[in-house]
Coordinates of N, CA and C in Angstrom, one line a residue:
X1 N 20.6 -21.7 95.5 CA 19.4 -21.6 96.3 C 18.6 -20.4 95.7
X2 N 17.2 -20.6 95.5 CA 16.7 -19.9 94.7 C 15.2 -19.3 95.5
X3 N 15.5 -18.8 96.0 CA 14.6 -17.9 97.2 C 13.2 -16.7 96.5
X4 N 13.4 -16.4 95.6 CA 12.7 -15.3 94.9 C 12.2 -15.3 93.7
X5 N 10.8 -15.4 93.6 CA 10.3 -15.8 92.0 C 10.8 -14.7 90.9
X6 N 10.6 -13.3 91.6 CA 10.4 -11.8 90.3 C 11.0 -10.9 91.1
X7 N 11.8 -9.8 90.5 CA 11.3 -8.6 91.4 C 10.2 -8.1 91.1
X8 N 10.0 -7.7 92.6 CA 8.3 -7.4 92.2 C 8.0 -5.8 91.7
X9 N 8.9 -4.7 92.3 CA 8.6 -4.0 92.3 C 9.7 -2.9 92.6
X10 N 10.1 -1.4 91.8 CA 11.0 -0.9 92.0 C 9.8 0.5 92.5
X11 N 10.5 1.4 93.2 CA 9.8 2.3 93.7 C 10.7 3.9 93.6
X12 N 9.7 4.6 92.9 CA 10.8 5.9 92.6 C 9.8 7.1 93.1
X13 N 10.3 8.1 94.0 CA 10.0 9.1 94.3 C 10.1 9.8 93.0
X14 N 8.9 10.6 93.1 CA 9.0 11.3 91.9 C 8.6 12.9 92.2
X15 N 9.1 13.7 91.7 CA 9.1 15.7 91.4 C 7.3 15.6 90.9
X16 N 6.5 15.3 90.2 CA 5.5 15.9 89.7 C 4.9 14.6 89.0
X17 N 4.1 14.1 90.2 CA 3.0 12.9 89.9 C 2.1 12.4 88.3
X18 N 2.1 13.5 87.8 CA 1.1 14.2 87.0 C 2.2 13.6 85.7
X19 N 3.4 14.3 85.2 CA 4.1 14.2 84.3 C 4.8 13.0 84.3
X20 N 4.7 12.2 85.8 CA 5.2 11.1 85.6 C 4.3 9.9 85.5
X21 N 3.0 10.3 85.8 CA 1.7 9.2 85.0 C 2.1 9.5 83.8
X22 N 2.2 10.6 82.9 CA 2.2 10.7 81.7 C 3.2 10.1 80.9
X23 N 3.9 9.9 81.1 CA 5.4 9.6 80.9 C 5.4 8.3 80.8
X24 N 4.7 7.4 82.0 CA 4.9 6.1 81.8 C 3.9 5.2 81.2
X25 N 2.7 5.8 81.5 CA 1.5 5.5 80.6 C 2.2 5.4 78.9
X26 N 2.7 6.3 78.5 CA 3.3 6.4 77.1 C 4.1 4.9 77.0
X27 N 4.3 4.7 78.1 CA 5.5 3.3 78.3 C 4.4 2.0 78.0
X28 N 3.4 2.3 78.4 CA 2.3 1.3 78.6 C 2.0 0.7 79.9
X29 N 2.1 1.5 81.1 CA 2.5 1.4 82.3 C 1.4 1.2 82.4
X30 N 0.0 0.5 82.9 CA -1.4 1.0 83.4 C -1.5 1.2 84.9
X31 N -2.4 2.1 85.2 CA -2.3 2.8 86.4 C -3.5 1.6 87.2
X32 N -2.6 0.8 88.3 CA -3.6 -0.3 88.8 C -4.6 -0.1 90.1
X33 N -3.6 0.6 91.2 CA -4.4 1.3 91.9 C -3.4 2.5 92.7
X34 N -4.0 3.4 93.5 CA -3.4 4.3 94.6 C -4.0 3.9 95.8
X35 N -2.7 4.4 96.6 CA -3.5 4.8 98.5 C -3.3 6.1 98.8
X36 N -4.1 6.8 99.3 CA -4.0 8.0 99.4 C -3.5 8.1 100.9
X37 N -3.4 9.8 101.1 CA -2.5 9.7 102.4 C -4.3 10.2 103.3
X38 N -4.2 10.8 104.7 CA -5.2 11.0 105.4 C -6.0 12.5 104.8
X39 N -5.4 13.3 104.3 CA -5.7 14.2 103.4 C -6.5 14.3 102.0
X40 N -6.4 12.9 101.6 CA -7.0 12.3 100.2 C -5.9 12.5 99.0
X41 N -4.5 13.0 99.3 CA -3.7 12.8 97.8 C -3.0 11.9 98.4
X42 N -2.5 11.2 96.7 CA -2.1 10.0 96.3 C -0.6 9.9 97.2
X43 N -0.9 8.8 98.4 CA 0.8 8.7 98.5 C 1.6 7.7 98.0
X44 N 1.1 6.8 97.3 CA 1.5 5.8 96.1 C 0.8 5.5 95.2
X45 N 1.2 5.6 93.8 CA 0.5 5.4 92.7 C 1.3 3.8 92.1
X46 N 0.2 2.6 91.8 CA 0.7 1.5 91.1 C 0.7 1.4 89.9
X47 N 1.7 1.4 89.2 CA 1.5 1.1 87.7 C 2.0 -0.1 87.1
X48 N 1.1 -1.0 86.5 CA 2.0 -2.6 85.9 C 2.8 -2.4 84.4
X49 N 3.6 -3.1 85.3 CA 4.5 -3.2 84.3 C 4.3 -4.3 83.1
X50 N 3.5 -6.0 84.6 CA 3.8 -7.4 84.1 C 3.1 -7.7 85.1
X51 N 2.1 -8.7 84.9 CA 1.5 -9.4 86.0 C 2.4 -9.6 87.6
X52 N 3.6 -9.6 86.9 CA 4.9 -10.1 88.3 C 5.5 -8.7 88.6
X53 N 5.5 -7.6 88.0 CA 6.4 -6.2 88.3 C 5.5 -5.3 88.4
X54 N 5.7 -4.4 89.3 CA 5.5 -3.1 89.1 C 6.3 -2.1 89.1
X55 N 5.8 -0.6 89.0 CA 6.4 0.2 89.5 C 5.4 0.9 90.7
X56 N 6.5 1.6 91.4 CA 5.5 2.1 92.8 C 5.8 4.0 92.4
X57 N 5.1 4.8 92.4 CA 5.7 6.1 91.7 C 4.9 6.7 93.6
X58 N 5.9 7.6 94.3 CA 5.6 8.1 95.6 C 6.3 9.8 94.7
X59 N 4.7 10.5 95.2 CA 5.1 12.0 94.7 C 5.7 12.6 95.8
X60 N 5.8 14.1 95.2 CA 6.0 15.0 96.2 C 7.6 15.1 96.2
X61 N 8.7 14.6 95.4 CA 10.0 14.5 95.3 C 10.5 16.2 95.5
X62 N 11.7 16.3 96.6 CA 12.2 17.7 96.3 C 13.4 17.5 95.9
X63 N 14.5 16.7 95.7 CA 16.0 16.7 95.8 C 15.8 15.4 95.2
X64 N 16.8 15.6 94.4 CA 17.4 14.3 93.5 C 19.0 13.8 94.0
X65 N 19.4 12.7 94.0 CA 20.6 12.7 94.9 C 21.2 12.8 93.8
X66 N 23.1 12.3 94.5 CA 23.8 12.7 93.1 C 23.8 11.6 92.0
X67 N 24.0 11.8 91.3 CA 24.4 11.0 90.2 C 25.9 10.8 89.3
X68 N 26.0 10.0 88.7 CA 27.6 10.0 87.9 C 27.9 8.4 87.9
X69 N 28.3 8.2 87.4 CA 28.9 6.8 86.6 C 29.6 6.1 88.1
X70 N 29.8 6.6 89.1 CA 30.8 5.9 90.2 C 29.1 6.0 91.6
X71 N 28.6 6.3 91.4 CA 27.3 6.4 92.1 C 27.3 5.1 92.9
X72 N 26.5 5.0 93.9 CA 26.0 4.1 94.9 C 24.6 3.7 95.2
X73 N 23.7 2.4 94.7 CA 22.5 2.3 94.5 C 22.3 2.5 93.6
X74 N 20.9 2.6 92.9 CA 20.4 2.1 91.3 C 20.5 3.4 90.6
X75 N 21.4 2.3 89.1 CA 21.8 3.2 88.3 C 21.3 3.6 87.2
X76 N 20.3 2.7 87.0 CA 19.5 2.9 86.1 C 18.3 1.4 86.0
X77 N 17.0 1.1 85.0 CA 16.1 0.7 85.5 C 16.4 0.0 84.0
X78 N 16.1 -1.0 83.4 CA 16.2 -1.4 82.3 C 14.8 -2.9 81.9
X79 N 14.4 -2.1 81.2 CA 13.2 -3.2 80.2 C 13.6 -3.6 79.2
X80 N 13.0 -4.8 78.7 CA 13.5 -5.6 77.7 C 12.4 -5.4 77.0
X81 N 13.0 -6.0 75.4 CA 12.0 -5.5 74.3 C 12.0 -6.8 73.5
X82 N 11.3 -7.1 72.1 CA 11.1 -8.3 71.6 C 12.3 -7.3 70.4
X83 N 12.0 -6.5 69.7 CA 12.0 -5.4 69.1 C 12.7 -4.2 69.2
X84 N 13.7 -3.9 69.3 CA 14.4 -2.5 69.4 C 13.7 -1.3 68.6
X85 N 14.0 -1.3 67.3 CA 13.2 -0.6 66.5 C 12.1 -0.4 66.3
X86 N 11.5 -1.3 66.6 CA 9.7 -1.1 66.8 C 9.7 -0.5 67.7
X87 N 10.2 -1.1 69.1 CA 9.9 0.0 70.4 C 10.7 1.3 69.9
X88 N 11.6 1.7 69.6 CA 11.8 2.8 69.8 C 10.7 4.2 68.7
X89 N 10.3 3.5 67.4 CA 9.4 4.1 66.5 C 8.1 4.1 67.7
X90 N 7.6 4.1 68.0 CA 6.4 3.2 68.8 C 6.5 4.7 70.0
X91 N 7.8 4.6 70.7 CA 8.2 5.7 72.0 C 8.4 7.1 71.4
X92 N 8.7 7.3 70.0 CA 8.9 8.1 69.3 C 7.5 9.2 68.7
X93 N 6.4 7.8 68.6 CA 5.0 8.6 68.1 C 4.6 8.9 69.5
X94 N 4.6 8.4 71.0 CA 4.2 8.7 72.0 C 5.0 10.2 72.1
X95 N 5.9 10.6 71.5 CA 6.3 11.5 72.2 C 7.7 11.4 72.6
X96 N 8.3 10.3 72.7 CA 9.6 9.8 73.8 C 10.6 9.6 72.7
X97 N 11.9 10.7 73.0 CA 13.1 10.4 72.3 C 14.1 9.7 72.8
X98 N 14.8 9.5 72.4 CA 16.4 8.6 73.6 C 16.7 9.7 73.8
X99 N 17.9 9.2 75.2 CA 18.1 10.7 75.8 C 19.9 10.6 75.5
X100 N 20.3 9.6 74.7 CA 21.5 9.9 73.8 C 21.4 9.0 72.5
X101 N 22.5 9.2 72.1 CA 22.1 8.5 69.9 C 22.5 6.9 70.3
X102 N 21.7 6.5 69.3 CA 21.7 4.9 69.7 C 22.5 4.3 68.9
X103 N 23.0 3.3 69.2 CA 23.9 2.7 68.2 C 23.4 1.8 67.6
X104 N 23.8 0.9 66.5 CA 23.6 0.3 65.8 C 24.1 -1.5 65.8
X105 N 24.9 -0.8 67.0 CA 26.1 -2.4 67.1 C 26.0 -3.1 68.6
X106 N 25.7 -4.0 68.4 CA 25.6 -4.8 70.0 C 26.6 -4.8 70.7
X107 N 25.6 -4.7 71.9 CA 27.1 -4.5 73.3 C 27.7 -5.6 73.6
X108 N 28.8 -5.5 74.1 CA 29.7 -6.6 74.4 C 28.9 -7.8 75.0
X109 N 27.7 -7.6 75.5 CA 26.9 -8.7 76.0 C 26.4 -9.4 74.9
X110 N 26.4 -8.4 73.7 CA 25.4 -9.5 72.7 C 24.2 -8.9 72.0
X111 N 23.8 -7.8 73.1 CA 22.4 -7.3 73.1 C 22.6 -5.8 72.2
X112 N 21.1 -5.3 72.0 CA 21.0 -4.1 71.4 C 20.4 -3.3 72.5
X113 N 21.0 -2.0 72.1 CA 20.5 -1.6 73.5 C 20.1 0.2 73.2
X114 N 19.3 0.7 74.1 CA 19.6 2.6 73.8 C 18.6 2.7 74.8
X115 N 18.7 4.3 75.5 CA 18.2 4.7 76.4 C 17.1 6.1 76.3
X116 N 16.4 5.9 77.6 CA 15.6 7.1 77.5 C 15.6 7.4 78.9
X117 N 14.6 9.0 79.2 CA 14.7 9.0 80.8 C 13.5 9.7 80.9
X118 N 13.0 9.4 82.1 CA 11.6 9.9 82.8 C 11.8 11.3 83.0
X119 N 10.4 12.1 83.7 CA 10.8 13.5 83.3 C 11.9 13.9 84.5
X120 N 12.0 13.0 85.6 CA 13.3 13.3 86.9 C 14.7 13.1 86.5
X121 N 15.1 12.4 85.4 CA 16.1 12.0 84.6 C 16.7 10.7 85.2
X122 N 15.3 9.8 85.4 CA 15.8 8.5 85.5 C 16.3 8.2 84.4
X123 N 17.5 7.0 84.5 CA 17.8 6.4 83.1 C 16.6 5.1 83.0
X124 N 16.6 4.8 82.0 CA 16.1 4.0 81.7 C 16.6 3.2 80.2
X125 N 17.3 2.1 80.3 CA 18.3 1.3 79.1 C 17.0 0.5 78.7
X126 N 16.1 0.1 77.3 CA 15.7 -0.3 76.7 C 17.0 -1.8 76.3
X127 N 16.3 -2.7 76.3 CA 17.5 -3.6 76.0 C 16.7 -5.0 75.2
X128 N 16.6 -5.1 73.8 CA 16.6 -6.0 73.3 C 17.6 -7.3 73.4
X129 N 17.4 -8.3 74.0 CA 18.1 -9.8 74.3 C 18.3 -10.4 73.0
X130 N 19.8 -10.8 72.5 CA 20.0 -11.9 71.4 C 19.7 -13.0 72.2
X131 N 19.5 -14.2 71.2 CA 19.2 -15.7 71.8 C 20.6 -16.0 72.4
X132 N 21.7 -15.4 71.7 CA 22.7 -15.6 72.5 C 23.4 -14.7 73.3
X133 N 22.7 -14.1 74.0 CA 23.5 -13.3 74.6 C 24.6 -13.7 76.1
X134 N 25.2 -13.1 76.2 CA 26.1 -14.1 77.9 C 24.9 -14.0 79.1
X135 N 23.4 -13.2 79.0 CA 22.8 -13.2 80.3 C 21.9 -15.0 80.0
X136 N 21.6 -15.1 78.8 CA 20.8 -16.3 78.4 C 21.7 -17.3 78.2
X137 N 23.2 -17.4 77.5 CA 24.1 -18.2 78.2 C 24.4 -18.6 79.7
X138 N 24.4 -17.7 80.6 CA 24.8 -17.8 81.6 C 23.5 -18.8 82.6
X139 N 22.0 -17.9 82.4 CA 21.5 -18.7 83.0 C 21.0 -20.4 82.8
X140 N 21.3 -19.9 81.1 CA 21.4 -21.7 80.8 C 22.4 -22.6 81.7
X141 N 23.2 -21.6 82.3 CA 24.3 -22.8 82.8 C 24.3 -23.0 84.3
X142 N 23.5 -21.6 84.7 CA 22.9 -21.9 86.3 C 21.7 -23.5 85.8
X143 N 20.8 -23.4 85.4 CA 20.1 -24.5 84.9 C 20.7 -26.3 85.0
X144 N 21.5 -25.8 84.2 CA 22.6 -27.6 83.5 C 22.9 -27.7 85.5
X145 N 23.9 -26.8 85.8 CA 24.3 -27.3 87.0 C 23.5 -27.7 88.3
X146 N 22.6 -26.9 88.3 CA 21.5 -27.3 89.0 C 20.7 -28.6 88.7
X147 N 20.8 -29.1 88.1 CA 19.9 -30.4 87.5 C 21.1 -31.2 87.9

């Protein structure tokens, strides 16, 4: 059953509105619209990702929860690329380094992959798709069975 076209949208409180327009704009994020609060600052800023995604950036962040590899809720935020290398040369003249060394060898999925992080230390996994990877295997096979 197939209930949901896209996700539409992920939404991250953020420490400093300002560094985190900057940050994603570098991404190629364009700033679509805000609502301000009754005071006149921004209490959500829209940035597109994709005609179908956004992001929702809500400022004013004071406390970051915990984090660590056994965590609960999202672990990280991950976009796909045509191009590994291009994007990363490309995040590199914006400014934007990985926030560990990237390998050279595809992950057990298939894919190429390396990460960066916003200035709150979102992760964010950059993830180039092979034609064969097990996520594009797999959904080929939701597909077959469904037909």
């Amino acid at each position: 059953m197939d209930l949901f076209r896209h996700l539409g949208h992920i939404a991250l409180r953020v420490s400093d509105l300002d560094k985190s327009l900057s940050f994603y704009q570098k991404l190629g994020f364009r700033e679509m619209t805000r609502l301000l609060n009754e005071q006149g600052e921004a209490w959500i800023v829209y940035l597109r990702i994709n005609d179908h995604q956004y992001l929702e950036l809500f400022p004013k962040g004071v406390k970051r929860p915990q984090t660590g590899p056994d965590m609960i809720g999202i672990f990280h935020i991950c976009l796909t690329v045509g191009d590994i290398d291009k994007t990363f040369a490309e995040l590199a003249k914006a400014g934007i380094q990985p926030s560990q060394p990237r390998s050279t060898n595809r992950g057990v999925d298939g894919n190429r992959g390396g990460w960066i992080e916003d200035p709150d230390g979102t992760q964010i996994e950059i993830m180039e798709m092979a034609p064969d990877c097990i996520q594009l295997k797999a959904i080929e096979r939701l597909r077959t069975e469904a037909a």
